[in-house]
Amino acid sequence: MKQTFLTCIIVLITVTASAIEKEREIPAGISQWIDSELAKARRNTLMDFEAGEFFQTDTARLIGYINGYDSLAGFSTGMISARNQITREDYPLVVQIREDGRFEVSIPMNYPDYMGVWFEDAVIYFYIQPGQTLAILSDWEDSRFKNIRYQGVTAGINSELSAFNAQLPTLPTGKIYSGREGKSPDEFKSFLRETLSEYTAAYQRLLETEKLSELSKNFLRDDYQIWYAMFLFEYEVDRKNSNQMPLEFYDFLQDIPMNNRELLSTQSFSRFINRLEYCQPFMNVIRETMKRQIPEKTYTQYLFEELNIPKTPEDEAFIQMQDSINIKINSPEISQEEKDKLQ
């Protein structure tokens, strides 16, 4: 009796597992559509960075299929924030999901990039190069994406990056932000190294032990450098309004190969370049340069004194208002906040 009961349980589990597996199978029509779309890609090879390939203005395509998707999922579109870091242009793209779970979108590109497609609070990250088509296949279960896989030229790279990131411990971001308060620049640098020691060790170990392509390894090394630098820049932003930063604080920038074009592809590069542009050493130089660019005569002096253009009543009112604002701005009693509002 026990043996019969046990046999029934095994059969039931096997049948259930087979049914679930069958549900996860991609319908033949979907598979044919994916193969057809991948075959239309204008580029079916990886860029050769060593040969100088990197910058290329073209369109890439992201296609995909969400197995198990229906209208009860709570979303019918996705969102991609494409970007051109060189021209500072953003391209927000809406990804329309069909009733059968398929989606597709064209992405304007100028160089390889790593970005995410957001479906409400869920995100799937991917790496893609100009002219290519990438397919993302996933299962929608328990209100989240599972069993994510890729097809296309960069499928192997995306699989490597996804597997790598899945093995990392949680980045202690909250501890870093809460622990920086009250620390000097040198103290914060030591605190950051110590707080990230476990994460960094795991990161380096995976770089050495995982089977990764050179492209994936280079991307992961670059990505690590950029987000590590971002923690230091965020500290500087939090502190510089009230304290002059020592120049030695920025020595970490010497470790970043600024001529490396592949840094543009990293996930945090847009924030990094913004913080670099407005970091204290550069801002001090910019302020001094702007001071030297102040003309000997103001615009109103040139118009009404040198050119002797008669003032209209509107001109008089404008000059009076301008003088009043300048008096307030230069007053020692005005706060910095009020001064910023007037300027």
mmCIF file of C-alpha atoms in Angstrom:
data_model
loop_
_atom_site.group_PDB
_atom_site.id
_atom_site.type_symbol
_atom_site.label_atom_id
_atom_site.label_comp_id
_atom_site.label_asym_id
_atom_site.label_seq_id
_atom_site.Cartn_x
_atom_site.Cartn_y
_atom_site.Cartn_z
ATOM 1 C CA MET A 1 0.000 0.000 0.000
ATOM 2 C CA LYS A 2 2.791 2.378 0.988
ATOM 3 C CA GLN A 3 4.683 1.524 -2.187
ATOM 4 C CA THR A 4 1.561 2.186 -4.324
ATOM 5 C CA PHE A 5 0.986 5.524 -2.586
ATOM 6 C CA LEU A 6 4.637 6.501 -3.056
ATOM 7 C CA THR A 7 4.459 5.545 -6.746
ATOM 8 C CA CYS A 8 1.367 7.756 -7.204
ATOM 9 C CA ILE A 9 3.158 10.700 -5.581
ATOM 10 C CA ILE A 10 6.175 10.263 -7.875
ATOM 11 C CA VAL A 11 3.941 10.042 -10.939
ATOM 12 C CA LEU A 12 1.995 13.127 -9.829
ATOM 13 C CA ILE A 13 5.203 15.135 -9.318
ATOM 14 C CA THR A 14 6.556 14.004 -12.684
ATOM 15 C CA VAL A 15 3.331 14.921 -14.496
ATOM 16 C CA THR A 16 3.171 18.303 -12.745
ATOM 17 C CA ALA A 17 6.805 19.070 -13.563
ATOM 18 C CA SER A 18 6.237 18.068 -17.179
ATOM 19 C CA ALA A 19 3.172 20.313 -17.386
ATOM 20 C CA ILE A 20 5.094 23.266 -15.965
ATOM 21 C CA GLU A 21 7.978 22.619 -18.339
ATOM 22 C CA LYS A 22 5.546 22.419 -21.225
ATOM 23 C CA GLU A 23 4.010 25.755 -20.200
ATOM 24 C CA ARG A 24 7.461 27.298 -20.286
ATOM 25 C CA GLU A 25 8.118 26.142 -23.803
ATOM 26 C CA ILE A 26 8.166 28.936 -26.353
ATOM 27 C CA PRO A 27 5.352 28.545 -28.889
ATOM 28 C CA ALA A 28 6.563 27.661 -32.378
ATOM 29 C CA GLY A 29 5.142 30.872 -33.833
ATOM 30 C CA ILE A 30 7.056 32.972 -31.295
ATOM 31 C CA SER A 31 10.302 31.099 -31.988
ATOM 32 C CA GLN A 32 9.896 31.649 -35.706
ATOM 33 C CA TRP A 33 9.245 35.345 -35.152
ATOM 34 C CA ILE A 34 12.376 35.692 -32.989
ATOM 35 C CA ASP A 35 14.554 33.864 -35.519
ATOM 36 C CA SER A 36 13.151 36.005 -38.339
ATOM 37 C CA GLU A 37 13.782 39.276 -36.473
ATOM 38 C CA LEU A 38 17.319 38.262 -35.469
ATOM 39 C CA ALA A 39 18.094 37.448 -39.104
ATOM 40 C CA LYS A 40 17.134 41.012 -40.118
ATOM 41 C CA ALA A 41 19.887 42.592 -37.984
ATOM 42 C CA ARG A 42 22.165 44.906 -39.947
ATOM 43 C CA ARG A 43 25.151 43.671 -37.940
ATOM 44 C CA ASN A 44 25.666 40.049 -36.939
ATOM 45 C CA THR A 45 29.198 40.323 -35.530
ATOM 46 C CA LEU A 46 30.744 41.933 -32.460
ATOM 47 C CA MET A 47 32.694 45.146 -32.883
ATOM 48 C CA ASP A 48 36.461 44.798 -33.027
ATOM 49 C CA PHE A 49 37.646 47.340 -30.465
ATOM 50 C CA GLU A 50 41.290 46.485 -31.139
ATOM 51 C CA ALA A 51 40.795 47.472 -34.795
ATOM 52 C CA GLY A 52 39.359 50.832 -33.753
ATOM 53 C CA GLU A 53 35.658 50.033 -33.980
ATOM 54 C CA PHE A 54 33.533 51.633 -31.290
ATOM 55 C CA PHE A 55 31.688 54.752 -32.418
ATOM 56 C CA GLN A 56 28.918 54.073 -34.913
ATOM 57 C CA THR A 57 25.630 55.924 -35.358
ATOM 58 C CA ASP A 58 23.016 53.269 -35.995
ATOM 59 C CA THR A 59 19.862 51.724 -34.599
ATOM 60 C CA ALA A 60 19.862 48.593 -32.472
ATOM 61 C CA ARG A 61 16.752 46.530 -31.829
ATOM 62 C CA LEU A 62 15.591 44.833 -28.660
ATOM 63 C CA ILE A 63 12.977 42.143 -29.093
ATOM 64 C CA GLY A 64 11.640 39.683 -26.594
ATOM 65 C CA TYR A 65 8.997 37.378 -25.236
ATOM 66 C CA ILE A 66 7.510 37.205 -21.731
ATOM 67 C CA ASN A 67 6.193 33.692 -21.184
ATOM 68 C CA GLY A 68 3.158 33.707 -18.901
ATOM 69 C CA TYR A 69 2.339 37.357 -19.551
ATOM 70 C CA ASP A 70 -1.281 38.496 -19.478
ATOM 71 C CA SER A 71 -3.214 41.685 -18.775
ATOM 72 C CA LEU A 72 -3.284 40.857 -15.041
ATOM 73 C CA ALA A 73 0.501 41.348 -14.833
ATOM 74 C CA GLY A 74 -0.110 45.022 -14.017
ATOM 75 C CA PHE A 75 1.834 46.516 -16.908
ATOM 76 C CA SER A 76 1.401 46.761 -20.671
ATOM 77 C CA THR A 77 4.531 48.745 -21.533
ATOM 78 C CA GLY A 78 8.184 48.946 -20.605
ATOM 79 C CA MET A 79 10.650 51.833 -20.575
ATOM 80 C CA ILE A 80 14.237 52.225 -21.762
ATOM 81 C CA SER A 81 16.325 55.344 -21.110
ATOM 82 C CA ALA A 82 18.766 55.360 -24.014
ATOM 83 C CA ARG A 83 21.474 58.018 -24.000
ATOM 84 C CA ASN A 84 24.325 59.702 -25.817
ATOM 85 C CA GLN A 85 26.867 60.755 -23.200
ATOM 86 C CA ILE A 86 28.881 62.804 -25.671
ATOM 87 C CA THR A 87 26.044 65.111 -26.746
ATOM 88 C CA ARG A 88 24.102 64.782 -23.474
ATOM 89 C CA GLU A 89 21.008 63.618 -25.301
ATOM 90 C CA ASP A 90 18.485 61.291 -23.672
ATOM 91 C CA TYR A 91 16.085 59.098 -25.612
ATOM 92 C CA PRO A 92 13.273 57.763 -23.394
ATOM 93 C CA LEU A 93 11.696 54.851 -25.260
ATOM 94 C CA VAL A 94 8.365 53.151 -24.610
ATOM 95 C CA VAL A 95 8.334 49.377 -25.134
ATOM 96 C CA GLN A 96 4.873 48.178 -26.124
ATOM 97 C CA ILE A 97 3.983 44.636 -25.035
ATOM 98 C CA ARG A 98 1.635 42.654 -27.241
ATOM 99 C CA GLU A 99 -1.124 40.495 -25.809
ATOM 100 C CA ASP A 100 0.859 37.332 -26.533
ATOM 101 C CA GLY A 101 3.865 38.616 -24.522
ATOM 102 C CA ARG A 102 6.058 39.762 -27.411
ATOM 103 C CA PHE A 103 7.754 43.169 -27.394
ATOM 104 C CA GLU A 104 10.140 45.085 -29.626
ATOM 105 C CA VAL A 105 11.739 48.514 -29.750
ATOM 106 C CA SER A 106 14.340 50.343 -31.842
ATOM 107 C CA ILE A 107 17.149 52.055 -29.912
ATOM 108 C CA PRO A 108 19.182 54.955 -31.370
ATOM 109 C CA MET A 109 22.838 54.294 -30.573
ATOM 110 C CA ASN A 110 26.270 55.818 -31.108
ATOM 111 C CA TYR A 111 28.442 53.260 -29.304
ATOM 112 C CA PRO A 112 27.980 50.001 -27.327
ATOM 113 C CA ASP A 113 25.955 50.477 -24.173
ATOM 114 C CA TYR A 114 24.669 48.682 -21.088
ATOM 115 C CA MET A 115 21.131 49.672 -20.162
ATOM 116 C CA GLY A 116 17.936 48.351 -18.629
ATOM 117 C CA VAL A 117 14.393 47.777 -19.810
ATOM 118 C CA TRP A 118 11.977 48.550 -16.972
ATOM 119 C CA PHE A 119 8.582 46.917 -16.565
ATOM 120 C CA GLU A 120 7.056 48.733 -13.585
ATOM 121 C CA ASP A 121 9.487 47.928 -10.720
ATOM 122 C CA ALA A 122 11.183 45.006 -12.506
ATOM 123 C CA VAL A 123 14.220 45.585 -14.698
ATOM 124 C CA ILE A 124 16.222 43.424 -17.104
ATOM 125 C CA TYR A 125 19.691 44.744 -17.934
ATOM 126 C CA PHE A 126 21.368 44.109 -21.265
ATOM 127 C CA TYR A 127 24.467 44.966 -23.299
ATOM 128 C CA ILE A 128 24.059 45.788 -26.984
ATOM 129 C CA GLN A 129 26.057 47.313 -29.836
ATOM 130 C CA PRO A 130 24.888 49.552 -32.725
ATOM 131 C CA GLY A 131 23.243 47.721 -35.621
ATOM 132 C CA GLN A 132 22.594 44.521 -33.663
ATOM 133 C CA THR A 133 19.360 42.834 -32.610
ATOM 134 C CA LEU A 134 19.102 41.227 -29.173
ATOM 135 C CA ALA A 135 16.290 38.950 -28.004
ATOM 136 C CA ILE A 136 15.393 38.593 -24.319
ATOM 137 C CA LEU A 137 13.240 35.642 -23.271
ATOM 138 C CA SER A 138 11.848 35.310 -19.761
ATOM 139 C CA ASP A 139 9.146 33.692 -17.674
ATOM 140 C CA TRP A 140 6.723 35.805 -15.653
ATOM 141 C CA GLU A 141 6.014 34.037 -12.353
ATOM 142 C CA ASP A 142 5.002 35.291 -8.916
ATOM 143 C CA SER A 143 5.092 38.911 -10.139
ATOM 144 C CA ARG A 144 8.712 38.768 -11.214
ATOM 145 C CA PHE A 145 10.921 37.706 -14.111
ATOM 146 C CA LYS A 146 12.567 34.301 -13.962
ATOM 147 C CA ASN A 147 14.696 32.159 -16.243
ATOM 148 C CA ILE A 148 16.012 35.106 -18.274
ATOM 149 C CA ARG A 149 17.968 34.128 -21.390
ATOM 150 C CA TYR A 150 19.286 35.892 -24.445
ATOM 151 C CA GLN A 151 19.605 35.306 -28.173
ATOM 152 C CA GLY A 152 21.629 37.283 -30.690
ATOM 153 C CA VAL A 153 25.204 38.442 -31.191
ATOM 154 C CA THR A 154 25.695 39.621 -27.605
ATOM 155 C CA ALA A 155 23.747 36.729 -26.046
ATOM 156 C CA GLY A 156 26.905 35.153 -24.618
ATOM 157 C CA ILE A 157 28.094 38.437 -23.113
ATOM 158 C CA ASN A 158 24.709 39.148 -21.537
ATOM 159 C CA SER A 159 24.543 35.635 -20.096
ATOM 160 C CA GLU A 160 28.024 36.071 -18.606
ATOM 161 C CA LEU A 161 27.211 39.463 -17.088
ATOM 162 C CA SER A 162 23.904 38.231 -15.675
ATOM 163 C CA ALA A 163 25.481 35.133 -14.116
ATOM 164 C CA PHE A 164 28.363 37.197 -12.716
ATOM 165 C CA ASN A 165 26.106 39.774 -11.049
ATOM 166 C CA ALA A 166 23.838 37.070 -9.628
ATOM 167 C CA GLN A 167 26.767 35.654 -7.608
ATOM 168 C CA LEU A 168 27.830 38.938 -6.031
ATOM 169 C CA PRO A 169 26.940 39.781 -2.424
ATOM 170 C CA THR A 170 24.663 42.737 -1.793
ATOM 171 C CA LEU A 171 26.414 46.063 -2.287
ATOM 172 C CA PRO A 172 26.360 47.849 1.134
ATOM 173 C CA THR A 173 25.188 51.169 -0.308
ATOM 174 C CA GLY A 174 23.119 52.188 2.717
ATOM 175 C CA LYS A 175 25.997 51.576 5.123
ATOM 176 C CA ILE A 176 28.344 53.653 2.957
ATOM 177 C CA TYR A 177 25.994 56.643 2.731
ATOM 178 C CA SER A 178 25.083 56.608 6.415
ATOM 179 C CA GLY A 179 28.684 56.071 7.517
ATOM 180 C CA ARG A 180 30.279 58.943 5.623
ATOM 181 C CA GLU A 181 28.867 61.658 7.881
ATOM 182 C CA GLY A 182 31.475 63.400 10.032
ATOM 183 C CA LYS A 183 34.441 61.667 8.396
ATOM 184 C CA SER A 184 37.442 63.491 6.961
ATOM 185 C CA PRO A 185 38.429 62.671 3.343
ATOM 186 C CA ASP A 186 41.154 60.252 4.466
ATOM 187 C CA GLU A 187 38.852 58.641 7.030
ATOM 188 C CA PHE A 188 36.134 58.164 4.437
ATOM 189 C CA LYS A 189 38.530 56.561 1.954
ATOM 190 C CA SER A 190 39.626 54.051 4.586
ATOM 191 C CA PHE A 191 36.026 53.460 5.634
ATOM 192 C CA LEU A 192 34.991 52.868 1.997
ATOM 193 C CA ARG A 193 37.800 50.338 1.413
ATOM 194 C CA GLU A 194 36.926 48.478 4.594
ATOM 195 C CA THR A 195 33.171 48.487 3.979
ATOM 196 C CA LEU A 196 33.615 47.217 0.411
ATOM 197 C CA SER A 197 36.351 44.698 1.222
ATOM 198 C CA GLU A 198 34.076 41.637 1.139
ATOM 199 C CA TYR A 199 32.287 42.806 -1.997
ATOM 200 C CA THR A 200 35.539 43.703 -3.758
ATOM 201 C CA ALA A 201 37.122 40.361 -2.859
ATOM 202 C CA ALA A 202 34.111 38.501 -4.277
ATOM 203 C CA TYR A 203 34.196 40.665 -7.403
ATOM 204 C CA GLN A 204 37.888 39.996 -8.048
ATOM 205 C CA ARG A 205 37.541 36.288 -7.289
ATOM 206 C CA LEU A 206 34.717 35.920 -9.819
ATOM 207 C CA LEU A 207 36.746 37.781 -12.427
ATOM 208 C CA GLU A 208 39.479 35.181 -12.009
ATOM 209 C CA THR A 209 37.368 32.027 -11.670
ATOM 210 C CA GLU A 210 34.384 32.566 -13.980
ATOM 211 C CA LYS A 211 34.618 31.659 -17.652
ATOM 212 C CA LEU A 212 34.310 35.135 -19.129
ATOM 213 C CA SER A 213 35.064 36.548 -22.551
ATOM 214 C CA GLU A 214 37.612 39.364 -22.731
ATOM 215 C CA LEU A 215 34.841 41.809 -23.590
ATOM 216 C CA SER A 216 32.888 40.849 -20.456
ATOM 217 C CA LYS A 217 36.008 41.010 -18.268
ATOM 218 C CA ASN A 218 36.950 44.444 -19.562
ATOM 219 C CA PHE A 219 33.408 45.731 -19.106
ATOM 220 C CA LEU A 220 33.212 44.445 -15.525
ATOM 221 C CA ARG A 221 36.593 45.961 -14.623
ATOM 222 C CA ASP A 222 35.565 49.309 -16.106
ATOM 223 C CA ASP A 223 32.184 49.193 -14.390
ATOM 224 C CA TYR A 224 33.823 48.512 -11.014
ATOM 225 C CA GLN A 225 36.155 51.491 -11.377
ATOM 226 C CA ILE A 226 33.352 53.863 -12.286
ATOM 227 C CA TRP A 227 30.924 52.976 -9.520
ATOM 228 C CA TYR A 228 33.758 52.935 -6.931
ATOM 229 C CA ALA A 229 34.693 56.445 -8.064
ATOM 230 C CA MET A 230 31.040 57.442 -7.743
ATOM 231 C CA PHE A 231 31.036 56.693 -4.010
ATOM 232 C CA LEU A 232 33.990 59.069 -3.630
ATOM 233 C CA PHE A 233 32.370 61.768 -5.755
ATOM 234 C CA GLU A 234 29.107 61.480 -3.788
ATOM 235 C CA TYR A 235 31.095 62.079 -0.610
ATOM 236 C CA GLU A 236 32.688 65.145 -2.200
ATOM 237 C CA VAL A 237 29.286 66.542 -3.207
ATOM 238 C CA ASP A 238 27.978 66.032 0.321
ATOM 239 C CA ARG A 239 30.966 67.836 1.841
ATOM 240 C CA LYS A 240 32.256 70.469 -0.581
ATOM 241 C CA ASN A 241 29.573 73.090 0.079
ATOM 242 C CA SER A 242 31.057 73.735 3.493
ATOM 243 C CA ASN A 243 34.620 72.419 3.225
ATOM 244 C CA GLN A 244 37.524 72.767 0.811
ATOM 245 C CA MET A 245 38.575 69.330 -0.398
ATOM 246 C CA PRO A 246 42.321 68.544 -0.394
ATOM 247 C CA LEU A 247 43.681 67.968 -3.879
ATOM 248 C CA GLU A 248 45.065 64.585 -2.775
ATOM 249 C CA PHE A 249 41.505 63.338 -2.359
ATOM 250 C CA TYR A 250 41.197 63.072 -6.135
ATOM 251 C CA ASP A 251 44.191 60.777 -6.611
ATOM 252 C CA PHE A 252 41.777 57.911 -7.370
ATOM 253 C CA LEU A 253 41.223 59.521 -10.786
ATOM 254 C CA GLN A 254 44.791 58.585 -11.750
ATOM 255 C CA ASP A 255 43.743 54.913 -11.723
ATOM 256 C CA ILE A 256 40.987 55.473 -14.306
ATOM 257 C CA PRO A 257 42.152 55.317 -17.943
ATOM 258 C CA MET A 258 40.374 58.447 -19.185
ATOM 259 C CA ASN A 259 41.196 57.707 -22.840
ATOM 260 C CA ASN A 260 39.411 54.366 -22.639
ATOM 261 C CA ARG A 261 36.346 54.738 -24.870
ATOM 262 C CA GLU A 262 34.756 51.647 -23.363
ATOM 263 C CA LEU A 263 34.062 53.570 -20.156
ATOM 264 C CA LEU A 264 31.157 55.150 -22.048
ATOM 265 C CA SER A 265 29.391 51.773 -21.978
ATOM 266 C CA THR A 266 29.388 51.426 -18.185
ATOM 267 C CA GLN A 267 26.191 51.769 -16.237
ATOM 268 C CA SER A 268 27.142 54.785 -14.085
ATOM 269 C CA PHE A 269 29.200 56.745 -16.599
ATOM 270 C CA SER A 270 26.624 59.544 -16.998
ATOM 271 C CA ARG A 271 26.740 60.283 -13.252
ATOM 272 C CA PHE A 272 30.518 59.896 -13.180
ATOM 273 C CA ILE A 273 31.180 62.417 -15.947
ATOM 274 C CA ASN A 274 28.727 64.870 -14.366
ATOM 275 C CA ARG A 275 30.477 64.651 -10.994
ATOM 276 C CA LEU A 276 33.882 64.941 -12.659
ATOM 277 C CA GLU A 277 32.834 68.062 -14.535
ATOM 278 C CA TYR A 278 31.607 69.767 -11.381
ATOM 279 C CA CYS A 279 34.206 68.517 -8.931
ATOM 280 C CA GLN A 280 35.907 71.151 -6.814
ATOM 281 C CA PRO A 281 39.273 71.466 -8.638
ATOM 282 C CA PHE A 282 37.566 72.082 -11.975
ATOM 283 C CA MET A 283 34.989 74.445 -10.505
ATOM 284 C CA ASN A 284 37.724 76.554 -8.901
ATOM 285 C CA VAL A 285 39.407 76.939 -12.296
ATOM 286 C CA ILE A 286 36.081 77.719 -13.980
ATOM 287 C CA ARG A 287 35.317 80.455 -11.454
ATOM 288 C CA GLU A 288 38.714 82.060 -11.975
ATOM 289 C CA THR A 289 38.302 81.856 -15.740
ATOM 290 C CA MET A 290 34.879 83.474 -15.563
ATOM 291 C CA LYS A 291 36.276 86.311 -13.471
ATOM 292 C CA ARG A 292 38.857 87.043 -16.153
ATOM 293 C CA GLN A 293 36.126 87.077 -18.779
ATOM 294 C CA ILE A 294 34.174 89.904 -17.147
ATOM 295 C CA PRO A 295 34.200 92.846 -19.622
ATOM 296 C CA GLU A 296 35.512 96.304 -18.706
ATOM 297 C CA LYS A 297 32.099 97.779 -19.362
ATOM 298 C CA THR A 298 28.682 96.309 -18.703
ATOM 299 C CA TYR A 299 26.155 95.844 -21.473
ATOM 300 C CA THR A 300 24.122 98.858 -20.300
ATOM 301 C CA GLN A 301 27.256 101.025 -20.043
ATOM 302 C CA TYR A 302 28.172 100.130 -23.602
ATOM 303 C CA LEU A 303 24.688 100.952 -24.919
ATOM 304 C CA PHE A 304 23.938 104.148 -23.064
ATOM 305 C CA GLU A 305 27.404 105.612 -22.397
ATOM 306 C CA GLU A 306 29.620 104.578 -25.293
ATOM 307 C CA LEU A 307 26.959 104.420 -28.021
ATOM 308 C CA ASN A 308 24.923 107.244 -26.420
ATOM 309 C CA ILE A 309 21.606 105.513 -27.094
ATOM 310 C CA PRO A 310 18.776 107.413 -25.361
ATOM 311 C CA LYS A 311 17.170 105.555 -22.487
ATOM 312 C CA THR A 312 13.486 104.770 -22.660
ATOM 313 C CA PRO A 313 11.285 104.705 -19.525
ATOM 314 C CA GLU A 314 11.413 100.897 -19.708
ATOM 315 C CA ASP A 315 15.230 101.033 -19.799
ATOM 316 C CA GLU A 316 15.270 103.259 -16.718
ATOM 317 C CA ALA A 317 12.995 100.853 -14.831
ATOM 318 C CA PHE A 318 15.150 97.863 -15.831
ATOM 319 C CA ILE A 319 18.410 99.544 -14.775
ATOM 320 C CA GLN A 320 16.892 100.568 -11.451
ATOM 321 C CA MET A 321 15.710 96.990 -10.799
ATOM 322 C CA GLN A 322 19.130 95.616 -11.779
ATOM 323 C CA ASP A 323 20.944 98.018 -9.453
ATOM 324 C CA SER A 324 18.623 97.073 -6.610
ATOM 325 C CA ILE A 325 19.353 93.366 -7.106
ATOM 326 C CA ASN A 326 23.125 93.973 -7.252
ATOM 327 C CA ILE A 327 22.993 95.922 -3.987
ATOM 328 C CA LYS A 328 21.157 93.052 -2.295
ATOM 329 C CA ILE A 329 23.510 90.383 -3.687
ATOM 330 C CA ASN A 330 26.605 92.248 -2.458
ATOM 331 C CA SER A 331 25.133 92.955 0.963
ATOM 332 C CA PRO A 332 26.933 91.118 3.810
ATOM 333 C CA GLU A 333 23.566 90.509 5.485
ATOM 334 C CA ILE A 334 22.112 88.366 2.701
ATOM 335 C CA SER A 335 22.282 84.576 3.036
ATOM 336 C CA GLN A 336 23.766 82.318 0.380
ATOM 337 C CA GLU A 337 20.349 80.780 -0.251
ATOM 338 C CA GLU A 338 18.778 84.214 -0.919
ATOM 339 C CA LYS A 339 21.762 85.145 -3.111
ATOM 340 C CA ASP A 340 21.307 82.025 -5.231
ATOM 341 C CA LYS A 341 17.617 82.823 -5.739
ATOM 342 C CA LEU A 342 18.379 86.362 -6.930
ATOM 343 C CA GLN A 343 21.052 85.162 -9.335
#
